[in-house]
PDB file of C-alpha atoms in Angstrom:
ATOM      1  CA  ALA A   1      21.631 -94.809 131.782  1.00  0.00           C
ATOM      2  CA  GLN A   2      20.266 -95.598 135.497  1.00  0.00           C
ATOM      3  CA  SER A   3      21.139 -93.897 138.299  1.00  0.00           C
ATOM      4  CA  VAL A   4      20.087 -93.074 142.212  1.00  0.00           C
ATOM      5  CA  THR A   5      20.620 -89.650 144.690  1.00  0.00           C
ATOM      6  CA  GLN A   6      20.361 -90.122 148.272  1.00  0.00           C
ATOM      7  CA  LEU A   7      19.617 -86.841 149.187  1.00  0.00           C
ATOM      8  CA  ASP A   8      21.432 -86.881 152.886  1.00  0.00           C
ATOM      9  CA  SER A   9      25.483 -88.324 153.366  1.00  0.00           C
ATOM     10  CA  HIS A  10      23.997 -88.566 157.051  1.00  0.00           C
ATOM     11  CA  VAL A  11      20.757 -88.488 159.017  1.00  0.00           C
ATOM     12  CA  SER A  12      21.055 -88.220 162.904  1.00  0.00           C
ATOM     13  CA  VAL A  13      17.811 -88.557 165.081  1.00  0.00           C
ATOM     14  CA  SER A  14      16.661 -89.848 168.757  1.00  0.00           C
ATOM     15  CA  GLU A  15      15.947 -92.912 169.663  1.00  0.00           C
ATOM     16  CA  GLY A  16      12.700 -93.762 169.665  1.00  0.00           C
ATOM     17  CA  THR A  17      12.175 -91.048 166.787  1.00  0.00           C
ATOM     18  CA  PRO A  18      10.427 -91.265 163.488  1.00  0.00           C
ATOM     19  CA  VAL A  19      13.088 -92.298 160.572  1.00  0.00           C
ATOM     20  CA  LEU A  20      13.536 -90.716 157.091  1.00  0.00           C
ATOM     21  CA  LEU A  21      16.216 -91.348 154.755  1.00  0.00           C
ATOM     22  CA  ARG A  22      15.172 -90.429 150.982  1.00  0.00           C
ATOM     23  CA  CYS A  23      16.308 -91.880 147.972  1.00  0.00           C
ATOM     24  CA  ASN A  24      15.509 -90.231 144.018  1.00  0.00           C
ATOM     25  CA  TYR A  25      15.810 -92.404 141.504  1.00  0.00           C
ATOM     26  CA  SER A  26      16.338 -91.636 137.418  1.00  0.00           C
ATOM     27  CA  SER A  27      15.639 -94.659 135.581  1.00  0.00           C
ATOM     28  CA  SER A  28      14.259 -94.484 131.460  1.00  0.00           C
ATOM     29  CA  TYR A  29      11.707 -97.869 131.932  1.00  0.00           C
ATOM     30  CA  SER A  30       9.835 -99.165 135.136  1.00  0.00           C
ATOM     31  CA  PRO A  31      12.524-100.196 137.427  1.00  0.00           C
ATOM     32  CA  SER A  32      13.225-102.114 140.822  1.00  0.00           C
ATOM     33  CA  LEU A  33      14.383-100.719 144.055  1.00  0.00           C
ATOM     34  CA  PHE A  34      15.679-101.213 146.567  1.00  0.00           C
ATOM     35  CA  TRP A  35      17.335-100.935 150.071  1.00  0.00           C
ATOM     36  CA  TYR A  36      20.471-102.693 151.804  1.00  0.00           C
ATOM     37  CA  VAL A  37      21.926-101.731 154.898  1.00  0.00           C
ATOM     38  CA  GLN A  38      25.097-101.817 156.022  1.00  0.00           C
ATOM     39  CA  HIS A  39      26.383-102.593 159.712  1.00  0.00           C
ATOM     40  CA  PRO A  40      29.527-101.698 160.863  1.00  0.00           C
ATOM     41  CA  ASN A  41      32.412-103.951 159.376  1.00  0.00           C
ATOM     42  CA  LYS A  42      29.415-106.115 157.996  1.00  0.00           C
ATOM     43  CA  GLY A  43      28.575-107.108 154.479  1.00  0.00           C
ATOM     44  CA  LEU A  44      25.175-105.733 153.045  1.00  0.00           C
ATOM     45  CA  GLN A  45      21.548-107.001 154.261  1.00  0.00           C
ATOM     46  CA  LEU A  46      18.749-106.783 152.237  1.00  0.00           C
ATOM     47  CA  LEU A  47      15.670-104.193 153.810  1.00  0.00           C
ATOM     48  CA  LEU A  48      13.282-104.045 151.185  1.00  0.00           C
ATOM     49  CA  LYS A  49      12.922-104.290 147.249  1.00  0.00           C
ATOM     50  CA  TYR A  50      10.497-102.749 144.670  1.00  0.00           C
ATOM     51  CA  THR A  51       9.423-104.433 141.717  1.00  0.00           C
ATOM     52  CA  SER A  52       5.996-103.177 140.063  1.00  0.00           C
ATOM     53  CA  ALA A  53       3.933-104.644 142.648  1.00  0.00           C
ATOM     54  CA  ALA A  54       2.537-102.395 145.916  1.00  0.00           C
ATOM     55  CA  THR A  55       3.394 -98.983 146.011  1.00  0.00           C
ATOM     56  CA  LEU A  56       4.044 -99.100 149.586  1.00  0.00           C
ATOM     57  CA  VAL A  57       6.745-101.984 150.850  1.00  0.00           C
ATOM     58  CA  LYS A  58       7.108-102.803 153.905  1.00  0.00           C
ATOM     59  CA  GLY A  59      10.816-104.741 154.751  1.00  0.00           C
ATOM     60  CA  ILE A  60      12.471-106.119 157.824  1.00  0.00           C
ATOM     61  CA  ASN A  61      13.096-104.462 161.312  1.00  0.00           C
ATOM     62  CA  GLY A  62       9.612-101.965 160.974  1.00  0.00           C
ATOM     63  CA  PHE A  63      11.118-100.209 158.163  1.00  0.00           C
ATOM     64  CA  GLU A  64       8.936 -99.189 154.845  1.00  0.00           C
ATOM     65  CA  ALA A  65       9.176 -97.734 152.142  1.00  0.00           C
ATOM     66  CA  GLU A  66       6.728 -96.110 149.024  1.00  0.00           C
ATOM     67  CA  PHE A  67       7.583 -95.746 145.485  1.00  0.00           C
ATOM     68  CA  LYS A  68       6.405 -92.435 144.011  1.00  0.00           C
ATOM     69  CA  LYS A  69       6.720 -92.699 140.140  1.00  0.00           C
ATOM     70  CA  SER A  70       5.200 -88.881 139.576  1.00  0.00           C
ATOM     71  CA  GLU A  71       8.246 -87.707 142.382  1.00  0.00           C
ATOM     72  CA  THR A  72      10.378 -90.575 141.501  1.00  0.00           C
ATOM     73  CA  SER A  73      11.461 -91.447 144.566  1.00  0.00           C
ATOM     74  CA  PHE A  74      11.120 -93.881 146.933  1.00  0.00           C
ATOM     75  CA  HIS A  75      12.170 -92.954 150.627  1.00  0.00           C
ATOM     76  CA  LEU A  76      12.380 -95.360 153.354  1.00  0.00           C
ATOM     77  CA  THR A  77      10.632 -95.013 156.614  1.00  0.00           C
ATOM     78  CA  LYS A  78      10.437 -95.948 160.184  1.00  0.00           C
ATOM     79  CA  PRO A  79       8.126 -94.067 163.188  1.00  0.00           C
ATOM     80  CA  SER A  80      10.493 -94.578 166.084  1.00  0.00           C
ATOM     81  CA  ALA A  81      14.464 -95.333 165.713  1.00  0.00           C
ATOM     82  CA  HIS A  82      16.024 -98.230 167.475  1.00  0.00           C
ATOM     83  CA  MET A  83      19.609 -97.825 168.777  1.00  0.00           C
ATOM     84  CA  SER A  84      20.853-100.647 166.403  1.00  0.00           C
ATOM     85  CA  ASP A  85      19.621 -99.185 163.285  1.00  0.00           C
ATOM     86  CA  ALA A  86      22.316 -97.316 163.386  1.00  0.00           C
ATOM     87  CA  ALA A  87      24.318 -98.310 160.274  1.00  0.00           C
ATOM     88  CA  GLU A  88      24.757 -97.029 156.622  1.00  0.00           C
ATOM     89  CA  TYR A  89      21.881 -97.645 154.075  1.00  0.00           C
ATOM     90  CA  PHE A  90      22.491 -97.497 150.356  1.00  0.00           C
ATOM     91  CA  CYS A  91      19.633 -97.270 147.678  1.00  0.00           C
ATOM     92  CA  VAL A  92      19.600 -99.603 144.903  1.00  0.00           C
ATOM     93  CA  VAL A  93      17.937 -99.130 140.888  1.00  0.00           C
ATOM     94  CA  MET A  94      18.174-101.835 139.060  1.00  0.00           C
ATOM     95  CA  ARG A  95      17.038-102.742 135.157  1.00  0.00           C
ATOM     96  CA  GLY A  96      17.428-105.776 133.311  1.00  0.00           C
ATOM     97  CA  ASN A  97      21.180-106.636 134.120  1.00  0.00           C
ATOM     98  CA  ASP A  98      22.086-103.128 135.109  1.00  0.00           C
ATOM     99  CA  MET A  99      22.185-102.158 138.795  1.00  0.00           C
ATOM    100  CA  ARG A 100      23.003 -98.487 140.451  1.00  0.00           C
ATOM    101  CA  PHE A 101      23.910 -98.166 143.810  1.00  0.00           C
ATOM    102  CA  GLY A 102      23.277 -94.663 145.825  1.00  0.00           C
ATOM    103  CA  ALA A 103      26.328 -93.119 147.641  1.00  0.00           C
ATOM    104  CA  GLY A 104      24.571 -94.566 151.070  1.00  0.00           C
ATOM    105  CA  THR A 105      23.320 -92.653 154.213  1.00  0.00           C
ATOM    106  CA  ARG A 106      24.279 -92.928 157.348  1.00  0.00           C
ATOM    107  CA  LEU A 107      22.355 -92.756 160.368  1.00  0.00           C
ATOM    108  CA  THR A 108      23.026 -92.479 163.420  1.00  0.00           C
ATOM    109  CA  VAL A 109      20.464 -92.876 166.966  1.00  0.00           C
ATOM    110  CA  LYS A 110      21.373 -91.188 169.321  1.00  0.00           C
ATOM    111  CA  PRO A 111      20.181 -92.639 173.499  1.00  0.00           C
TER     112      PRO A 111
ATOM    113  CA  ASP B   1      24.000-123.072 158.507  1.00  0.00           C
ATOM    114  CA  ALA B   2      24.302-121.652 154.791  1.00  0.00           C
ATOM    115  CA  GLU B   3      26.654-118.569 154.273  1.00  0.00           C
ATOM    116  CA  ILE B   4      28.931-116.592 151.990  1.00  0.00           C
ATOM    117  CA  THR B   5      32.907-116.202 152.914  1.00  0.00           C
ATOM    118  CA  GLN B   6      35.925-114.368 151.550  1.00  0.00           C
ATOM    119  CA  SER B   7      39.211-114.514 151.843  1.00  0.00           C
ATOM    120  CA  PRO B   8      41.545-112.996 152.483  1.00  0.00           C
ATOM    121  CA  ARG B   9      40.095-110.422 154.639  1.00  0.00           C
ATOM    122  CA  HIS B  10      42.903-107.803 154.169  1.00  0.00           C
ATOM    123  CA  LYS B  11      45.557-108.130 151.585  1.00  0.00           C
ATOM    124  CA  ILE B  12      47.883-105.631 151.146  1.00  0.00           C
ATOM    125  CA  THR B  13      49.725-105.785 147.435  1.00  0.00           C
ATOM    126  CA  GLU B  14      52.357-103.795 145.131  1.00  0.00           C
ATOM    127  CA  THR B  15      51.428-102.055 141.600  1.00  0.00           C
ATOM    128  CA  GLY B  16      51.713-105.220 139.068  1.00  0.00           C
ATOM    129  CA  ARG B  17      50.947-107.814 141.012  1.00  0.00           C
ATOM    130  CA  GLN B  18      48.603-110.570 140.310  1.00  0.00           C
ATOM    131  CA  VAL B  19      46.286-110.687 143.191  1.00  0.00           C
ATOM    132  CA  THR B  20      43.209-113.330 143.697  1.00  0.00           C
ATOM    133  CA  LEU B  21      40.298-113.001 145.672  1.00  0.00           C
ATOM    134  CA  ALA B  22      38.514-115.828 147.177  1.00  0.00           C
ATOM    135  CA  CYS B  23      34.341-116.203 147.491  1.00  0.00           C
ATOM    136  CA  HIS B  24      32.841-119.203 148.982  1.00  0.00           C
ATOM    137  CA  GLN B  25      29.471-119.877 149.262  1.00  0.00           C
ATOM    138  CA  THR B  26      27.246-122.954 151.148  1.00  0.00           C
ATOM    139  CA  TRP B  27      23.689-121.352 149.700  1.00  0.00           C
ATOM    140  CA  ASN B  28      24.240-123.772 146.670  1.00  0.00           C
ATOM    141  CA  HIS B  29      22.866-120.822 144.707  1.00  0.00           C
ATOM    142  CA  ASN B  30      23.446-120.141 140.846  1.00  0.00           C
ATOM    143  CA  ASN B  31      23.754-116.489 140.715  1.00  0.00           C
ATOM    144  CA  MET B  32      27.447-114.985 142.513  1.00  0.00           C
ATOM    145  CA  PHE B  33      28.713-111.343 142.086  1.00  0.00           C
ATOM    146  CA  TRP B  34      31.933-108.889 143.095  1.00  0.00           C
ATOM    147  CA  TYR B  35      31.665-105.822 143.598  1.00  0.00           C
ATOM    148  CA  ARG B  36      33.405-102.800 145.466  1.00  0.00           C
ATOM    149  CA  GLN B  37      32.732-100.115 147.909  1.00  0.00           C
ATOM    150  CA  ASP B  38      34.600 -96.882 147.608  1.00  0.00           C
ATOM    151  CA  LEU B  39      33.637 -93.540 149.521  1.00  0.00           C
ATOM    152  CA  GLY B  40      31.022 -91.698 147.990  1.00  0.00           C
ATOM    153  CA  HIS B  41      30.573 -94.577 145.465  1.00  0.00           C
ATOM    154  CA  GLY B  42      28.294 -96.910 146.816  1.00  0.00           C
ATOM    155  CA  LEU B  43      28.890-100.159 145.964  1.00  0.00           C
ATOM    156  CA  ARG B  44      29.671-101.139 141.825  1.00  0.00           C
ATOM    157  CA  LEU B  45      29.346-104.389 139.628  1.00  0.00           C
ATOM    158  CA  ILE B  46      32.640-105.573 138.744  1.00  0.00           C
ATOM    159  CA  HIS B  47      31.668-108.907 137.393  1.00  0.00           C
ATOM    160  CA  TYR B  48      28.945-111.688 137.874  1.00  0.00           C
ATOM    161  CA  SER B  49      28.238-115.252 137.462  1.00  0.00           C
ATOM    162  CA  TYR B  50      24.248-116.649 136.177  1.00  0.00           C
ATOM    163  CA  GLY B  51      26.101-120.455 136.488  1.00  0.00           C
ATOM    164  CA  VAL B  52      28.882-122.753 135.569  1.00  0.00           C
ATOM    165  CA  GLN B  53      31.192-121.111 133.378  1.00  0.00           C
ATOM    166  CA  ASP B  54      29.613-118.392 132.825  1.00  0.00           C
ATOM    167  CA  THR B  55      30.469-114.674 133.691  1.00  0.00           C
ATOM    168  CA  ASN B  56      29.746-111.214 132.578  1.00  0.00           C
ATOM    169  CA  LYS B  57      30.871-107.735 132.393  1.00  0.00           C
ATOM    170  CA  GLY B  58      29.543-105.534 135.219  1.00  0.00           C
ATOM    171  CA  GLU B  59      29.566-101.410 135.380  1.00  0.00           C
ATOM    172  CA  VAL B  60      33.265-101.220 136.276  1.00  0.00           C
ATOM    173  CA  SER B  61      35.602-104.803 135.017  1.00  0.00           C
ATOM    174  CA  ASP B  62      38.419-103.565 133.540  1.00  0.00           C
ATOM    175  CA  GLY B  63      41.658-104.573 135.082  1.00  0.00           C
ATOM    176  CA  TYR B  64      39.847-107.201 136.790  1.00  0.00           C
ATOM    177  CA  SER B  65      38.395-111.084 135.688  1.00  0.00           C
ATOM    178  CA  VAL B  66      36.922-114.341 137.256  1.00  0.00           C
ATOM    179  CA  SER B  67      36.046-117.908 136.310  1.00  0.00           C
ATOM    180  CA  ARG B  68      33.413-120.246 137.401  1.00  0.00           C
ATOM    181  CA  SER B  69      34.865-123.692 137.584  1.00  0.00           C
ATOM    182  CA  ASN B  70      31.875-125.384 140.127  1.00  0.00           C
ATOM    183  CA  THR B  71      28.927-124.046 141.838  1.00  0.00           C
ATOM    184  CA  GLU B  72      30.396-122.577 144.998  1.00  0.00           C
ATOM    185  CA  ASP B  73      33.862-120.569 143.945  1.00  0.00           C
ATOM    186  CA  LEU B  74      33.849-117.516 142.186  1.00  0.00           C
ATOM    187  CA  PRO B  75      37.310-116.064 142.767  1.00  0.00           C
ATOM    188  CA  LEU B  76      37.624-112.458 141.186  1.00  0.00           C
ATOM    189  CA  THR B  77      41.767-111.866 139.618  1.00  0.00           C
ATOM    190  CA  LEU B  78      42.989-108.306 138.937  1.00  0.00           C
ATOM    191  CA  GLU B  79      45.431-109.386 136.362  1.00  0.00           C
ATOM    192  CA  SER B  80      48.065-106.232 137.171  1.00  0.00           C
ATOM    193  CA  ALA B  81      46.963-103.961 140.272  1.00  0.00           C
ATOM    194  CA  ALA B  82      46.825-100.672 140.327  1.00  0.00           C
ATOM    195  CA  SER B  83      45.870 -98.032 143.297  1.00  0.00           C
ATOM    196  CA  SER B  84      42.419 -97.222 141.963  1.00  0.00           C
ATOM    197  CA  GLN B  85      41.526-100.887 142.635  1.00  0.00           C
ATOM    198  CA  THR B  86      42.462 -99.941 146.513  1.00  0.00           C
ATOM    199  CA  SER B  87      38.769-100.654 147.802  1.00  0.00           C
ATOM    200  CA  VAL B  88      36.870-102.999 149.740  1.00  0.00           C
ATOM    201  CA  TYR B  89      35.431-105.725 147.401  1.00  0.00           C
ATOM    202  CA  PHE B  90      32.249-107.400 148.375  1.00  0.00           C
ATOM    203  CA  CYS B  91      31.005-110.926 147.103  1.00  0.00           C
ATOM    204  CA  ALA B  92      27.458-111.692 147.124  1.00  0.00           C
ATOM    205  CA  SER B  93      24.897-114.743 145.464  1.00  0.00           C
ATOM    206  CA  SER B  94      21.259-115.620 145.172  1.00  0.00           C
ATOM    207  CA  ASP B  95      19.185-117.737 143.895  1.00  0.00           C
ATOM    208  CA  ARG B  96      17.174-116.195 140.593  1.00  0.00           C
ATOM    209  CA  GLY B  97      19.493-113.179 140.004  1.00  0.00           C
ATOM    210  CA  LEU B  98      20.397-109.582 140.837  1.00  0.00           C
ATOM    211  CA  ALA B  99      16.880-108.807 141.601  1.00  0.00           C
ATOM    212  CA  ASP B 100      16.339-111.478 143.986  1.00  0.00           C
ATOM    213  CA  THR B 101      18.293-111.006 147.692  1.00  0.00           C
ATOM    214  CA  GLN B 102      21.707-111.341 147.927  1.00  0.00           C
ATOM    215  CA  TYR B 103      23.456-112.731 150.462  1.00  0.00           C
ATOM    216  CA  PHE B 104      26.481-110.744 151.080  1.00  0.00           C
ATOM    217  CA  GLY B 105      30.333-111.856 152.615  1.00  0.00           C
ATOM    218  CA  PRO B 106      31.821-109.491 154.773  1.00  0.00           C
ATOM    219  CA  GLY B 107      34.644-107.830 152.258  1.00  0.00           C
ATOM    220  CA  THR B 108      38.159-107.476 151.737  1.00  0.00           C
ATOM    221  CA  ARG B 109      39.786-104.808 152.020  1.00  0.00           C
ATOM    222  CA  LEU B 110      42.837-104.342 149.251  1.00  0.00           C
ATOM    223  CA  THR B 111      45.362-101.709 149.134  1.00  0.00           C
ATOM    224  CA  VAL B 112      47.400-101.750 146.203  1.00  0.00           C
ATOM    225  CA  LEU B 113      50.558 -99.222 147.087  1.00  0.00           C
TER     226      LEU B 113
END
């Protein structure tokens, strides 16, 4: 069975500083990995996905993530946080029809 | 613009009642999905459909059913609502399956008393 662990339930950064949201996964096979974002009272939106191509994946709104097989990690980063980045972020692991979401990391951005 | 809508947005019901949540998409996507979101669990897949007349069970399908009679709609039915089914429910659709970009509806908050 697959699983995903988001290592921080809440991350707080100041506007203009880097963002790091950590995700570790467990999968018996090479999985597909995703990051989704959920703004308050909204549905989820895909930020980026890894499907066994380049290990550094660039997404929307300046986010990127690096797949590290040796560390079973898929951390999400952004060089400079913006107030509009405040939201809940979900890491997702998938293999075949088995899709598992992490519990989420709430990102707060302070002015 | 294409969109995916859910109704109702909020629903309060009693234990044992049958409840149906509607999901309608105008993306013309073959693939549709239902999830529930609970604190500490992220989203969990309930049922999914890869086309008309096709339905499949997800991770947490017990107590739920779906039917797909056309491309646009995938209603989710709780046969006999239980308090454990109090949750926020999200519908999503995609062009090429689970791994493709999924477009989510705004969610339905269901409370079972």
